[in-house]
Short mmCIF file of C-alpha atoms in Angstrom, two decimals:
data_model
loop_
_atom_site.label_atom_id
_atom_site.label_comp_id
_atom_site.label_asym_id
_atom_site.label_seq_id
_atom_site.Cartn_x
_atom_site.Cartn_y
_atom_site.Cartn_z
CA MET A 1 -23.70 27.17 -19.09
CA ILE A 2 -25.37 23.64 -19.14
CA LYS A 3 -22.46 22.38 -21.28
CA LYS A 4 -19.84 23.82 -18.59
CA LEU A 5 -21.81 22.24 -15.86
CA ILE A 6 -21.73 18.80 -17.49
CA ILE A 7 -17.93 19.20 -18.15
CA ILE A 8 -17.44 20.13 -14.23
CA ALA A 9 -19.49 17.25 -13.22
CA ALA A 10 -17.78 14.85 -15.47
CA THR A 11 -14.55 15.87 -14.13
CA VAL A 12 -15.47 15.71 -10.37
CA PHE A 13 -16.97 12.14 -10.93
CA ALA A 14 -14.02 10.93 -12.92
CA LEU A 15 -11.59 11.61 -10.15
CA PRO A 16 -10.65 8.44 -8.35
CA ALA A 17 -12.10 8.48 -4.72
CA LEU A 18 -9.26 8.23 -2.43
CA ALA A 19 -10.01 5.79 0.27
CA GLN A 20 -8.51 5.40 3.78
CA ILE A 21 -5.93 2.87 3.78
CA ALA A 22 -5.32 0.34 6.65
CA VAL A 23 -1.89 -1.32 7.00
CA ILE A 24 -2.69 -4.78 8.37
CA VAL A 25 -0.83 -7.30 10.09
CA HIS A 26 -1.81 -10.83 11.41
CA PRO A 27 -3.98 -10.57 14.51
CA SER A 28 -1.21 -12.14 16.75
CA ASN A 29 1.39 -9.56 16.05
CA SER A 30 1.50 -6.73 18.57
CA ALA A 31 2.89 -4.35 16.26
CA ASN A 32 1.77 -0.51 16.05
CA LEU A 33 3.63 1.08 13.18
CA THR A 34 4.92 4.53 12.67
CA ASN A 35 4.80 6.16 9.26
CA GLU A 36 8.57 5.97 9.51
CA GLU A 37 8.60 2.21 10.19
CA LEU A 38 6.23 1.83 7.18
CA VAL A 39 8.68 3.71 4.92
CA ARG A 40 11.64 1.14 6.14
CA ILE A 41 9.73 -1.90 5.52
CA TYR A 42 8.33 -0.67 1.84
CA THR A 43 11.93 0.70 0.85
CA GLY A 44 13.64 -2.44 1.93
CA ARG A 45 15.64 -0.93 4.84
CA SER A 46 13.84 -3.20 7.41
CA ASN A 47 12.77 -6.98 7.09
CA ALA A 48 10.81 -6.86 10.33
CA PHE A 49 8.01 -8.24 8.20
CA ASN A 50 7.15 -10.16 5.19
CA ALA A 51 5.80 -7.19 3.11
CA VAL A 52 3.23 -7.64 0.18
CA ASN A 53 1.94 -4.93 -2.30
CA LEU A 54 -0.83 -4.53 -4.35
CA ALA A 55 -0.31 -5.00 -8.20
CA GLU A 56 0.71 -1.91 -10.05
CA THR A 57 -2.86 -2.01 -11.79
CA VAL A 58 -4.91 -1.66 -8.49
CA PRO A 59 -5.45 1.92 -8.19
CA LEU A 60 -4.89 1.75 -4.25
CA ARG A 61 -1.08 0.84 -4.95
CA ALA A 62 -0.41 4.64 -6.30
CA GLN A 63 -2.38 6.08 -3.25
CA PHE A 64 -0.21 3.94 -0.71
CA ASP A 65 3.03 4.50 -2.60
CA GLU A 66 2.32 8.18 -2.41
CA LYS A 67 0.68 8.75 0.98
CA GLY A 68 2.09 5.68 2.87
CA VAL A 69 5.61 5.68 1.31
CA GLY A 70 6.04 9.09 0.33
CA ARG A 71 7.09 8.36 -3.18
CA THR A 72 5.51 8.19 -6.56
CA SER A 73 5.11 4.47 -8.07
CA ALA A 74 7.78 5.32 -10.31
CA GLN A 75 10.15 6.48 -7.68
CA LEU A 76 9.60 3.25 -5.97
CA LYS A 77 9.93 0.97 -9.09
CA ALA A 78 13.30 2.83 -9.67
CA HIS A 79 14.39 2.41 -6.15
CA TRP A 80 13.78 -1.33 -6.19
CA SER A 81 15.29 -1.63 -9.71
CA LYS A 82 18.41 -0.44 -8.32
CA LEU A 83 18.48 -2.52 -5.30
CA VAL A 84 17.47 -5.79 -7.20
CA PHE A 85 20.44 -5.07 -9.86
CA THR A 86 23.03 -4.56 -7.29
CA GLY A 87 21.88 -7.59 -4.99
CA LYS A 88 20.65 -5.53 -2.13
CA GLY A 89 17.09 -6.44 -1.79
CA THR A 90 13.89 -7.99 -3.14
CA PRO A 91 10.84 -5.94 -3.58
CA PRO A 92 7.51 -7.03 -1.58
CA THR A 93 5.77 -9.71 -3.67
CA GLU A 94 2.67 -8.30 -5.49
CA LEU A 95 -0.90 -9.95 -5.09
CA ALA A 96 -3.67 -9.13 -7.57
CA SER A 97 -6.53 -7.95 -5.11
CA GLU A 98 -6.99 -6.75 -1.71
CA GLN A 99 -8.88 -9.97 -1.05
CA GLU A 100 -5.51 -11.76 -1.62
CA VAL A 101 -3.56 -9.48 0.61
CA LEU A 102 -6.27 -9.87 3.33
CA ASN A 103 -5.87 -13.66 3.05
CA PHE A 104 -2.24 -13.82 2.83
CA VAL A 105 -1.74 -11.73 5.82
CA ALA A 106 -4.49 -13.43 7.95
CA SER A 107 -2.57 -16.48 7.28
CA ASN A 108 1.03 -15.57 7.88
CA PRO A 109 1.93 -14.17 11.33
CA GLN A 110 5.20 -12.09 9.81
CA ALA A 111 3.23 -10.57 6.92
CA ILE A 112 2.30 -6.96 6.53
CA GLY A 113 0.15 -5.34 3.53
CA TYR A 114 -2.22 -2.82 3.00
CA ILE A 115 -6.10 -2.63 1.83
CA SER A 116 -8.84 -0.03 1.93
CA ALA A 117 -10.15 0.54 5.47
CA ALA A 118 -13.46 -0.53 4.32
CA SER A 119 -12.31 -3.83 3.30
CA VAL A 120 -10.81 -4.75 6.91
CA SER A 121 -12.04 -7.91 8.45
CA ASP A 122 -11.70 -9.51 11.98
CA THR A 123 -9.08 -11.89 10.50
CA VAL A 124 -6.38 -9.21 10.75
CA LYS A 125 -5.28 -6.22 12.77
CA VAL A 126 -4.87 -2.49 11.66
CA ALA A 127 -1.47 -1.79 12.67
CA LEU A 128 -1.63 1.99 11.12
CA THR A 129 -4.14 3.97 9.37
CA ILE A 130 -3.44 6.20 6.37
CA ASN A 131 -5.75 8.99 5.34
#
């Protein structure tokens, strides 16, 4: 019985915490995005923003890909590989950390990125929240 409880507890605590995601833009930007617009931006069908992504090694990236864009990270990687190969697009620039995304968006009026909602500061504007 105790062994089962230990296994259950270990499994529960090993699951990554799902953070609320804030899609951020420069504070001067008046954009309020819809999920559809976000998908267009992060799949290369819209160039309304200079989009940045977190590096693939950052856990929030996979959560954003699935909840924000509606595709797995592998599906998005394949999508961008096809666009790059055919010369029809360039994927969003990858940044190593949420702080780098925050700094980039805060200093670029045309930028869009995402970070955990808990990391938002007054240097950016939240254009969309993803649960």
